């Protein structure tokens, strides 16, 4: 009862005020779209929406997002099942190797493939490259779900005389739906917000069109209307991801059968499956890494930009660190409110960042440019605006990391501290903060990795003269100077590979099967 009363108690004023800061920041992109739409008027919005180019952008965006999501989901599900449930040779190796394409940012893969042949600079080429880059987002959660799935359901199905296909579809697949749906929705939101890879592959979608409108006409009404359409596509997908995130696990009585599930014999298909795994590894990792190696050793632009490597590293580290710290600070009150003081305000505060999370960096950057010029001109082209963009884009990531740590702290510890006469703020500083320090560290590391790879907002908002590894890759590749881009792309892959390797191993070890 004490916990229930605590959950419905009024939040301290300092915590509510603290929570208003990220909410006001998150509301900026929504305000921007509303303001620009009202300035364009209904006639202007309708005229832009009915243009033939807008229809083309809509078809390209939806076709690419749906195509990549379906392809990545099928690959991820198939790979996860083969690794976890079949007698595939070298299973331990493939279990980790299948997740390593995450170490190569999508725009780096696009740089590699586009430098091989112009034919990859097309919608089919983008479908191939992005499917290879994103399938681990489905594979990892599905593989983890397979390792923790209760085999009793499959035993019952087989005991009733059902075959392997019926057992998979009706006994195993329902247990995988939360993980499969969550991974698929994550791929979908990534595709709606993808810019760098599509710009390098010369595929026109709403994100590339909005960026071009900004570059050519600077904050044009066209970009604003295109942002409205993109928001309409992104918000349902992001909301669906948030809903699935909250229902990942399927309830069951007890812990299930504590035994190893027998591996399915592949028989004559064993060699074919092994060749398919080799081909997948070659296309998703081999081609990008081999291309990087080639351009590091050859090319007319080789040696250009070496003097910019250290400034780019310094810029990447500086912004990644500052952005991660800011996002963690802003996420803290939202998580505390949602766990300790559950009410309508705390529910809105928790969910709003996830809904806006589906927006691409180009829309967030455009909103901050528009509002900073009109409300605070002194802030335009400063690092403050860029850090605000990082906070908006990566706030949900900080929330997820911090929530896992705060939920482990018993409310009774805080109640004991309060009974000793300490104020809520002193309780937070002396009890809560020290106990969630490991969670804060994990959140910072994960966000720093993501900010290292962020491209769109950095391109649009970074102060003049400031560069990062990601912007240098894009700049040289866009000018077809592939050898000059190679050192920056290689550093990005090296920086990403270590945390991706550790994350993949830890995620797949959770579940029980060796």
Short mmCIF file of C-alpha atoms in Angstrom, two decimals:
data_model
loop_
_atom_site.label_atom_id
_atom_site.label_comp_id
_atom_site.label_asym_id
_atom_site.label_seq_id
_atom_site.Cartn_x
_atom_site.Cartn_y
_atom_site.Cartn_z
CA UNK A 1 0.00 0.00 0.00
CA UNK A 2 2.86 2.35 0.76
CA UNK A 3 4.16 1.91 -2.78
CA UNK A 4 0.72 2.63 -4.26
CA UNK A 5 0.32 5.81 -2.24
CA UNK A 6 3.82 6.87 -3.26
CA UNK A 7 3.06 6.29 -6.94
CA UNK A 8 0.09 8.69 -6.78
CA UNK A 9 1.72 11.32 -4.52
CA UNK A 10 2.30 14.80 -5.90
CA UNK A 11 5.71 15.24 -7.50
CA UNK A 12 8.07 17.80 -5.94
CA UNK A 13 8.03 21.21 -7.60
CA UNK A 14 11.73 21.02 -8.50
CA UNK A 15 11.18 17.72 -10.35
CA UNK A 16 8.18 19.04 -12.28
CA UNK A 17 10.08 22.18 -13.33
CA UNK A 18 13.05 20.03 -14.35
CA UNK A 19 10.74 17.84 -16.47
CA UNK A 20 9.29 20.87 -18.24
CA UNK A 21 12.67 21.67 -19.81
CA UNK A 22 12.88 18.55 -22.04
CA UNK A 23 9.15 18.78 -22.82
CA UNK A 24 9.53 22.34 -24.07
CA UNK A 25 12.51 21.26 -26.14
CA UNK A 26 10.64 18.28 -27.58
CA UNK A 27 7.71 20.55 -28.49
CA UNK A 28 9.89 22.76 -30.75
CA UNK A 29 9.61 20.60 -33.91
CA UNK A 30 5.83 20.37 -33.45
CA UNK A 31 5.57 24.14 -32.99
CA UNK A 32 7.71 24.73 -36.07
CA UNK A 33 5.52 22.60 -38.30
CA UNK A 34 2.38 24.25 -36.95
CA UNK A 35 3.78 27.77 -37.47
CA UNK A 36 5.01 27.14 -40.99
CA UNK A 37 1.80 25.41 -41.99
CA UNK A 38 -0.26 28.36 -40.76
CA UNK A 39 2.00 30.80 -42.63
CA UNK A 40 1.65 28.85 -45.86
CA UNK A 41 -2.13 28.72 -45.46
CA UNK A 42 -4.48 25.96 -46.47
CA UNK A 43 -4.20 26.85 -50.14
CA UNK A 44 -0.39 26.76 -50.07
CA UNK A 45 -0.30 23.47 -48.18
CA UNK A 46 -2.84 21.89 -50.54
CA UNK A 47 -0.94 23.12 -53.60
CA UNK A 48 2.31 21.62 -52.33
CA UNK A 49 0.68 18.34 -51.34
CA UNK A 50 -0.92 17.92 -54.76
CA UNK A 51 2.30 18.44 -56.70
CA UNK A 52 3.51 15.52 -58.80
CA UNK A 53 6.92 15.70 -57.09
CA UNK A 54 5.30 15.33 -53.65
CA UNK A 55 3.53 12.17 -54.82
CA UNK A 56 6.82 10.82 -56.17
CA UNK A 57 8.55 11.51 -52.86
CA UNK A 58 5.69 9.83 -50.97
CA UNK A 59 5.85 6.72 -53.15
CA UNK A 60 9.64 6.50 -52.88
CA UNK A 61 9.61 7.02 -49.11
CA UNK A 62 6.88 4.44 -48.45
CA UNK A 63 8.26 1.92 -50.95
CA UNK A 64 11.76 2.13 -49.49
CA UNK A 65 10.61 2.04 -45.85
CA UNK A 66 8.23 -0.89 -46.36
CA UNK A 67 10.61 -2.78 -48.65
CA UNK A 68 13.61 -2.47 -46.33
CA UNK A 69 11.50 -3.31 -43.26
CA UNK A 70 10.07 -6.48 -44.82
CA UNK A 71 13.42 -7.60 -46.25
CA UNK A 72 15.36 -6.90 -43.05
CA UNK A 73 12.67 -8.64 -40.97
CA UNK A 74 12.73 -11.78 -43.09
CA UNK A 75 16.54 -11.91 -43.06
CA UNK A 76 16.70 -11.21 -39.33
CA UNK A 77 14.09 -13.85 -38.47
CA UNK A 78 15.67 -16.49 -40.72
CA UNK A 79 19.19 -15.83 -39.41
CA UNK A 80 18.02 -15.89 -35.78
CA UNK A 81 16.19 -19.20 -36.24
CA UNK A 82 19.13 -20.86 -38.01
CA UNK A 83 21.59 -19.69 -35.37
CA UNK A 84 19.46 -20.58 -32.34
CA UNK A 85 17.41 -23.61 -33.44
CA UNK A 86 19.29 -25.47 -36.19
CA UNK A 87 22.49 -27.54 -36.35
CA UNK A 88 24.24 -24.84 -38.39
CA UNK A 89 28.04 -25.31 -38.28
CA UNK A 90 30.03 -22.65 -36.35
CA UNK A 91 26.92 -21.46 -34.49
CA UNK A 92 28.93 -19.63 -31.81
CA UNK A 93 30.76 -17.66 -34.48
CA UNK A 94 27.66 -16.81 -36.51
CA UNK A 95 25.75 -15.87 -33.33
CA UNK A 96 28.01 -12.84 -32.85
CA UNK A 97 29.09 -12.20 -36.45
CA UNK A 98 25.49 -11.79 -37.64
CA UNK A 99 25.11 -8.69 -35.49
CA UNK A 100 28.36 -6.98 -36.51
CA UNK A 101 26.99 -5.11 -39.58
CA UNK A 102 25.65 -2.62 -37.01
CA UNK A 103 29.24 -1.46 -36.59
CA UNK A 104 29.18 -0.03 -40.12
CA UNK A 105 26.95 3.08 -40.28
CA UNK A 106 24.43 2.99 -43.11
CA UNK A 107 25.96 5.98 -44.89
CA UNK A 108 29.40 4.32 -44.74
CA UNK A 109 27.96 1.19 -46.37
CA UNK A 110 26.32 3.41 -48.98
CA UNK A 111 29.64 5.14 -49.58
CA UNK A 112 31.28 1.75 -50.14
CA UNK A 113 28.64 0.39 -52.52
CA UNK A 114 28.19 3.64 -54.48
CA UNK A 115 31.94 3.82 -55.08
CA UNK A 116 31.88 0.34 -56.66
CA UNK A 117 29.37 1.06 -59.42
CA UNK A 118 26.90 3.77 -60.37
CA UNK A 119 24.21 1.10 -60.70
CA UNK A 120 23.87 0.93 -56.91
CA UNK A 121 22.81 4.59 -56.89
CA UNK A 122 19.15 3.70 -57.35
CA UNK A 123 16.06 2.62 -55.44
CA UNK A 124 16.85 -1.13 -55.81
CA UNK A 125 20.42 -0.41 -54.74
CA UNK A 126 19.20 1.47 -51.67
CA UNK A 127 16.86 -1.40 -50.84
CA UNK A 128 19.79 -3.85 -50.94
CA UNK A 129 22.28 -1.70 -49.00
CA UNK A 130 19.88 -0.60 -46.27
CA UNK A 131 18.43 -4.08 -45.79
CA UNK A 132 21.94 -5.42 -45.23
CA UNK A 133 22.68 -2.61 -42.78
CA UNK A 134 19.50 -2.88 -40.71
CA UNK A 135 18.68 -6.59 -40.48
CA UNK A 136 20.67 -6.90 -37.18
CA UNK A 137 18.07 -4.61 -35.58
CA UNK A 138 15.62 -7.51 -36.08
CA UNK A 139 18.05 -10.39 -35.66
CA UNK A 140 19.33 -9.39 -32.20
CA UNK A 141 15.99 -9.13 -30.35
CA UNK A 142 14.54 -12.17 -32.12
CA UNK A 143 17.62 -14.28 -31.32
CA UNK A 144 17.43 -13.20 -27.68
CA UNK A 145 13.71 -14.09 -27.64
CA UNK A 146 14.42 -17.53 -29.13
CA UNK A 147 16.96 -18.23 -26.39
CA UNK A 148 14.42 -17.40 -23.66
CA UNK A 149 11.29 -18.85 -25.32
CA UNK A 150 9.44 -21.54 -23.38
CA UNK A 151 9.82 -24.86 -25.30
CA UNK A 152 6.77 -26.32 -23.54
CA UNK A 153 4.46 -24.71 -26.13
CA UNK A 154 6.31 -26.46 -28.95
CA UNK A 155 6.24 -29.77 -27.05
CA UNK A 156 2.46 -29.55 -26.72
CA UNK A 157 2.07 -28.76 -30.42
CA UNK A 158 4.20 -31.73 -31.47
CA UNK A 159 2.42 -34.03 -29.02
CA UNK A 160 -0.84 -33.17 -30.80
CA UNK A 161 0.61 -34.41 -34.08
CA UNK A 162 1.38 -31.06 -35.68
CA UNK A 163 4.35 -30.75 -38.03
CA UNK A 164 7.32 -28.35 -37.87
CA UNK A 165 5.62 -25.60 -39.91
CA UNK A 166 2.43 -25.59 -37.84
CA UNK A 167 4.46 -25.72 -34.62
CA UNK A 168 6.61 -22.77 -35.71
CA UNK A 169 3.65 -20.63 -36.81
CA UNK A 170 1.34 -21.36 -33.88
CA UNK A 171 3.59 -22.25 -30.94
CA UNK A 172 6.93 -20.45 -31.45
CA UNK A 173 6.16 -17.41 -33.61
CA UNK A 174 3.60 -15.91 -31.16
CA UNK A 175 6.37 -15.84 -28.54
CA UNK A 176 8.60 -13.96 -30.98
CA UNK A 177 6.04 -11.36 -32.10
CA UNK A 178 7.00 -8.70 -29.51
CA UNK A 179 10.70 -8.91 -30.43
CA UNK A 180 10.00 -9.22 -34.16
CA UNK A 181 7.51 -6.35 -34.11
CA UNK A 182 9.78 -4.13 -32.05
CA UNK A 183 12.76 -4.73 -34.34
CA UNK A 184 10.68 -4.20 -37.49
CA UNK A 185 9.22 -0.93 -36.21
CA UNK A 186 12.70 0.23 -35.30
CA UNK A 187 13.84 -0.43 -38.87
CA UNK A 188 10.77 1.40 -40.19
CA UNK A 189 11.43 4.53 -38.12
CA UNK A 190 15.08 4.44 -39.18
CA UNK A 191 14.05 4.36 -42.83
CA UNK A 192 11.70 7.31 -42.48
CA UNK A 193 14.51 9.35 -40.92
CA UNK A 194 17.43 8.10 -43.06
CA UNK A 195 19.25 10.82 -44.99
CA UNK A 196 22.98 10.23 -45.46
CA UNK A 197 22.73 6.81 -47.08
CA UNK A 198 19.97 7.91 -49.46
CA UNK A 199 21.79 11.11 -50.43
CA UNK A 200 24.89 9.11 -51.34
CA UNK A 201 22.81 6.56 -53.27
CA UNK A 202 21.02 9.40 -55.10
CA UNK A 203 17.52 8.26 -54.03
CA UNK A 204 14.93 11.00 -53.54
CA UNK A 205 12.75 10.72 -50.42
CA UNK A 206 11.20 13.29 -48.10
CA UNK A 207 14.35 13.56 -45.99
CA UNK A 208 16.62 14.31 -48.96
CA UNK A 209 14.04 16.67 -50.48
CA UNK A 210 13.66 18.62 -47.23
CA UNK A 211 17.44 19.00 -46.97
CA UNK A 212 17.68 20.19 -50.58
CA UNK A 213 14.86 22.69 -50.05
CA UNK A 214 16.68 24.03 -47.00
CA UNK A 215 20.01 24.24 -48.86
CA UNK A 216 18.58 25.91 -51.98
CA UNK A 217 15.87 28.17 -50.55
CA UNK A 218 16.73 28.30 -46.79
CA UNK A 219 13.76 27.43 -44.64
CA UNK A 220 11.29 27.45 -47.49
CA UNK A 221 7.60 26.72 -47.13
CA UNK A 222 8.17 23.70 -49.36
CA UNK A 223 10.44 22.12 -46.75
CA UNK A 224 7.86 22.83 -44.05
CA UNK A 225 5.01 21.17 -45.94
CA UNK A 226 7.20 18.17 -46.75
CA UNK A 227 7.99 17.98 -43.04
CA UNK A 228 4.27 17.75 -42.27
CA UNK A 229 3.88 14.74 -44.54
CA UNK A 230 6.98 13.08 -43.09
CA UNK A 231 5.71 13.65 -39.56
CA UNK A 232 2.39 12.05 -40.53
CA UNK A 233 4.35 8.97 -41.65
CA UNK A 234 6.76 8.87 -38.72
CA UNK A 235 4.53 9.43 -35.71
CA UNK A 236 2.37 6.26 -36.04
CA UNK A 237 5.50 4.15 -36.55
CA UNK A 238 7.25 5.69 -33.53
CA UNK A 239 4.11 5.29 -31.40
CA UNK A 240 3.86 1.65 -32.44
CA UNK A 241 7.51 1.14 -31.48
CA UNK A 242 6.81 2.68 -28.08
CA UNK A 243 3.79 0.43 -27.53
CA UNK A 244 5.69 -2.72 -28.49
CA UNK A 245 8.59 -1.61 -26.29
CA UNK A 246 6.25 -1.72 -23.32
CA UNK A 247 5.01 -5.25 -24.09
CA UNK A 248 8.19 -7.07 -25.10
CA UNK A 249 7.84 -10.08 -22.87
CA UNK A 250 5.07 -12.64 -22.91
CA UNK A 251 3.81 -13.59 -19.46
CA UNK A 252 3.97 -17.21 -18.44
CA UNK A 253 3.70 -19.26 -15.30
CA UNK A 254 7.11 -19.96 -13.79
CA UNK A 255 10.40 -19.76 -15.62
CA UNK A 256 9.62 -22.40 -18.24
CA UNK A 257 11.50 -25.59 -18.87
CA UNK A 258 15.14 -25.27 -17.89
CA UNK A 259 16.54 -27.45 -20.64
CA UNK A 260 18.24 -27.19 -23.99
CA UNK A 261 15.95 -27.20 -27.03
CA UNK A 262 16.94 -29.93 -29.54
CA UNK A 263 18.50 -28.51 -32.71
CA UNK A 264 16.63 -29.01 -35.95
CA UNK A 265 18.68 -30.97 -38.47
CA UNK A 266 19.12 -29.08 -41.73
CA UNK A 267 20.03 -32.23 -43.65
CA UNK A 268 20.73 -31.60 -47.32
CA UNK A 269 20.02 -27.88 -46.87
CA UNK A 270 22.94 -27.54 -44.45
CA UNK A 271 25.51 -26.61 -47.10
CA UNK A 272 23.06 -24.25 -48.80
CA UNK A 273 22.32 -22.45 -45.52
CA UNK A 274 26.02 -22.19 -44.72
CA UNK A 275 26.66 -20.67 -48.15
CA UNK A 276 23.80 -18.23 -47.58
CA UNK A 277 25.36 -17.14 -44.27
CA UNK A 278 28.70 -16.69 -45.98
CA UNK A 279 27.10 -14.63 -48.73
CA UNK A 280 25.25 -12.48 -46.20
CA UNK A 281 28.47 -11.82 -44.30
CA UNK A 282 30.29 -11.02 -47.53
CA UNK A 283 27.66 -8.51 -48.66
CA UNK A 284 26.98 -6.84 -45.31
CA UNK A 285 30.54 -6.68 -43.94
CA UNK A 286 33.00 -7.94 -46.54
CA UNK A 287 32.13 -5.49 -49.30
CA UNK A 288 32.16 -2.33 -47.12
CA UNK A 289 35.40 -3.31 -45.34
CA UNK A 290 37.13 -4.42 -48.54
CA UNK A 291 36.09 -1.19 -50.26
CA UNK A 292 37.46 0.86 -47.38
CA UNK A 293 40.71 -1.07 -47.62
CA UNK A 294 40.91 -0.44 -51.36
CA UNK A 295 40.34 3.30 -51.08
CA UNK A 296 42.85 3.55 -48.23
CA UNK A 297 45.51 2.20 -50.61
CA UNK A 298 44.41 3.65 -53.97
CA UNK A 299 42.64 6.59 -55.55
CA UNK A 300 43.56 10.01 -56.90
CA UNK A 301 42.20 11.76 -53.81
CA UNK A 302 44.31 9.59 -51.46
CA UNK A 303 46.12 11.77 -48.94
CA UNK A 304 43.68 14.67 -49.14
CA UNK A 305 42.17 15.85 -45.88
CA UNK A 306 44.65 14.13 -43.56
CA UNK A 307 45.16 17.42 -41.77
CA UNK A 308 41.42 17.43 -40.99
CA UNK A 309 41.40 14.04 -39.23
CA UNK A 310 42.32 15.34 -35.77
CA UNK A 311 39.85 18.30 -35.89
CA UNK A 312 37.14 15.84 -36.98
CA UNK A 313 37.98 13.44 -34.13
CA UNK A 314 38.03 16.34 -31.67
CA UNK A 315 34.69 17.59 -32.94
CA UNK A 316 33.12 14.13 -32.80
CA UNK A 317 34.33 13.46 -29.25
CA UNK A 318 33.38 16.92 -28.00
CA UNK A 319 29.86 16.90 -29.39
CA UNK A 320 29.25 13.24 -28.55
CA UNK A 321 30.24 13.79 -24.93
CA UNK A 322 28.33 17.06 -24.50
CA UNK A 323 25.23 15.78 -26.28
CA UNK A 324 25.16 12.55 -24.26
CA UNK A 325 25.48 14.42 -20.95
CA UNK A 326 22.73 16.90 -21.89
CA UNK A 327 20.34 14.16 -23.03
CA UNK A 328 20.92 12.20 -19.81
CA UNK A 329 20.28 15.26 -17.65
CA UNK A 330 17.04 16.01 -19.49
CA UNK A 331 15.88 12.37 -19.44
CA UNK A 332 16.34 11.95 -15.69
CA UNK A 333 13.20 13.83 -14.52
CA UNK A 334 11.01 12.14 -17.14
CA UNK A 335 12.02 8.69 -15.91
CA UNK A 336 11.68 9.62 -12.22
CA UNK A 337 8.18 11.01 -12.80
CA UNK A 338 7.02 7.96 -14.76
CA UNK A 339 8.25 5.51 -12.10
CA UNK A 340 7.68 7.32 -8.79
CA UNK A 341 4.82 9.75 -9.51
CA UNK A 342 2.55 8.10 -12.07
CA UNK A 343 -0.24 10.39 -13.36
CA UNK A 344 -1.43 11.90 -16.64
CA UNK A 345 1.34 14.48 -16.74
CA UNK A 346 4.06 11.91 -16.11
CA UNK A 347 2.57 9.59 -18.76
CA UNK A 348 2.63 12.43 -21.31
CA UNK A 349 6.15 13.40 -20.26
CA UNK A 350 7.32 9.82 -20.75
CA UNK A 351 5.63 9.19 -24.11
CA UNK A 352 6.09 12.48 -25.97
CA UNK A 353 9.84 11.98 -26.63
CA UNK A 354 9.16 8.52 -28.10
CA UNK A 355 6.54 9.94 -30.47
CA UNK A 356 8.86 12.72 -31.66
CA UNK A 357 11.70 10.17 -31.87
CA UNK A 358 10.41 9.08 -35.26
CA UNK A 359 11.14 12.48 -36.76
CA UNK A 360 14.30 12.64 -38.88
CA UNK A 361 17.18 14.89 -37.92
CA UNK A 362 16.47 17.15 -40.90
CA UNK A 363 13.06 18.17 -39.50
CA UNK A 364 14.45 18.74 -36.01
CA UNK A 365 17.33 20.79 -37.43
CA UNK A 366 15.00 22.83 -39.62
CA UNK A 367 12.80 23.60 -36.61
CA UNK A 368 15.75 24.76 -34.52
CA UNK A 369 17.09 26.94 -37.36
CA UNK A 370 13.69 28.57 -37.85
CA UNK A 371 13.02 29.20 -34.17
CA UNK A 372 16.55 30.28 -33.22
CA UNK A 373 16.68 32.87 -36.00
CA UNK A 374 13.35 34.37 -34.96
CA UNK A 375 13.43 33.96 -31.19
CA UNK A 376 17.14 34.00 -30.32
CA UNK A 377 19.31 35.14 -33.26
CA UNK A 378 22.43 35.16 -31.07
CA UNK A 379 22.18 31.38 -30.72
CA UNK A 380 22.08 30.66 -34.45
CA UNK A 381 25.19 28.84 -35.72
CA UNK A 382 26.32 28.03 -32.18
CA UNK A 383 26.97 24.69 -30.53
CA UNK A 384 24.01 25.22 -28.20
CA UNK A 385 21.53 24.73 -31.03
CA UNK A 386 23.27 21.54 -32.21
CA UNK A 387 23.32 20.11 -28.67
CA UNK A 388 19.59 20.82 -28.38
CA UNK A 389 19.06 18.83 -31.58
CA UNK A 390 21.01 15.90 -30.13
CA UNK A 391 18.90 16.06 -26.97
CA UNK A 392 15.66 15.91 -28.98
CA UNK A 393 16.87 13.06 -31.19
CA UNK A 394 18.40 10.86 -28.48
CA UNK A 395 16.24 11.59 -25.44
CA UNK A 396 14.31 8.27 -25.77
CA UNK A 397 17.60 6.37 -25.85
CA UNK A 398 18.61 7.99 -22.56
CA UNK A 399 15.19 7.25 -21.07
CA UNK A 400 15.43 3.54 -21.91
CA UNK A 401 18.93 3.22 -20.43
CA UNK A 402 18.12 5.12 -17.23
CA UNK A 403 14.76 3.47 -16.64
CA UNK A 404 16.29 0.02 -16.25
CA UNK A 405 18.52 1.30 -13.42
CA UNK A 406 15.94 3.42 -11.60
CA UNK A 407 13.39 0.58 -11.54
CA UNK A 408 15.86 -1.52 -9.54
CA UNK A 409 15.94 1.01 -6.66
CA UNK A 410 13.40 0.17 -3.98
CA UNK A 411 11.11 3.10 -3.08
CA UNK A 412 11.60 2.09 0.54
CA UNK A 413 15.16 3.43 0.45
CA UNK A 414 13.84 6.86 -0.48
CA UNK A 415 11.10 6.64 2.14
CA UNK A 416 13.64 5.84 4.84
CA UNK A 417 15.75 8.81 3.81
CA UNK A 418 12.67 11.06 3.85
CA UNK A 419 11.77 9.80 7.34
CA UNK A 420 15.17 11.05 8.51
CA UNK A 421 14.16 14.56 7.56
CA UNK A 422 15.84 14.91 4.18
CA UNK A 423 14.14 16.88 1.41
CA UNK A 424 13.16 15.13 -1.86
CA UNK A 425 16.05 16.81 -3.66
CA UNK A 426 18.59 15.69 -1.04
CA UNK A 427 17.16 12.17 -1.23
CA UNK A 428 17.69 12.20 -4.98
CA UNK A 429 21.28 13.41 -4.65
CA UNK A 430 22.29 11.10 -1.80
CA UNK A 431 20.25 7.93 -2.51
CA UNK A 432 19.01 7.76 -6.11
CA UNK A 433 21.94 9.28 -8.00
CA UNK A 434 24.70 7.08 -6.49
CA UNK A 435 22.65 3.93 -7.12
CA UNK A 436 21.97 4.68 -10.79
CA UNK A 437 25.55 5.74 -11.61
CA UNK A 438 26.21 2.51 -13.61
CA UNK A 439 23.02 3.09 -15.61
CA UNK A 440 24.08 6.65 -16.33
CA UNK A 441 27.43 5.37 -17.55
CA UNK A 442 25.76 2.88 -19.89
CA UNK A 443 23.41 5.58 -21.20
CA UNK A 444 26.31 7.94 -21.87
CA UNK A 445 28.29 5.27 -23.74
CA UNK A 446 25.34 4.27 -25.93
CA UNK A 447 24.40 7.85 -26.79
CA UNK A 448 27.98 8.84 -27.52
CA UNK A 449 28.13 6.00 -30.05
CA UNK A 450 24.92 7.19 -31.74
CA UNK A 451 25.97 10.87 -31.77
CA UNK A 452 29.32 9.88 -33.28
CA UNK A 453 27.35 8.54 -36.27
CA UNK A 454 24.70 11.28 -36.49
CA UNK A 455 24.88 13.17 -39.78
CA UNK A 456 21.88 15.29 -40.78
CA UNK A 457 21.50 17.60 -37.78
CA UNK A 458 25.27 18.02 -37.59
CA UNK A 459 25.47 19.04 -41.25
CA UNK A 460 22.76 21.66 -40.84
CA UNK A 461 23.55 23.04 -37.39
CA UNK A 462 27.28 22.70 -36.72
CA UNK A 463 29.05 26.08 -36.37
CA UNK A 464 31.07 27.19 -39.37
CA UNK A 465 34.45 25.48 -39.47
CA UNK A 466 33.47 22.65 -37.12
CA UNK A 467 33.70 19.14 -38.56
CA UNK A 468 33.09 15.59 -37.36
CA UNK A 469 34.04 12.20 -38.76
CA UNK A 470 30.51 11.72 -40.11
CA UNK A 471 30.34 15.09 -41.88
CA UNK A 472 33.77 14.56 -43.44
CA UNK A 473 32.73 11.18 -44.84
CA UNK A 474 29.61 12.73 -46.34
CA UNK A 475 31.42 15.78 -47.72
CA UNK A 476 34.17 13.88 -49.53
CA UNK A 477 31.89 11.08 -50.73
CA UNK A 478 29.30 13.52 -52.08
CA UNK A 479 32.10 15.01 -54.21
CA UNK A 480 33.15 11.48 -55.32
CA UNK A 481 36.50 11.79 -53.49
CA UNK A 482 36.25 8.25 -52.14
CA UNK A 483 39.90 7.82 -51.16
CA UNK A 484 39.85 11.04 -49.15
CA UNK A 485 36.73 9.86 -47.31
CA UNK A 486 38.20 6.43 -46.48
CA UNK A 487 40.24 7.38 -43.35
CA UNK A 488 37.25 9.09 -41.75
CA UNK A 489 34.93 6.18 -42.60
CA UNK A 490 37.45 3.67 -41.26
CA UNK A 491 37.74 5.53 -37.96
CA UNK A 492 33.94 5.56 -37.64
CA UNK A 493 33.78 1.79 -38.15
CA UNK A 494 36.62 1.15 -35.69
CA UNK A 495 35.00 3.32 -33.02
CA UNK A 496 31.64 1.61 -33.52
CA UNK A 497 32.91 -1.97 -33.68
CA UNK A 498 33.97 -2.41 -30.05
CA UNK A 499 30.68 -1.37 -28.35
CA UNK A 500 28.65 -3.22 -31.00
CA UNK A 501 30.67 -6.41 -30.36
CA UNK A 502 30.22 -6.12 -26.59
CA UNK A 503 26.53 -5.26 -26.89
CA UNK A 504 25.88 -8.17 -29.27
CA UNK A 505 27.59 -10.71 -27.01
CA UNK A 506 25.81 -9.52 -23.87
CA UNK A 507 22.39 -9.39 -25.50
CA UNK A 508 22.62 -12.88 -26.92
CA UNK A 509 24.04 -14.35 -23.72
CA UNK A 510 20.88 -13.25 -21.89
CA UNK A 511 18.39 -16.04 -22.14
CA UNK A 512 19.93 -19.25 -20.95
CA UNK A 513 21.14 -21.42 -23.80
CA UNK A 514 24.90 -21.70 -24.15
#
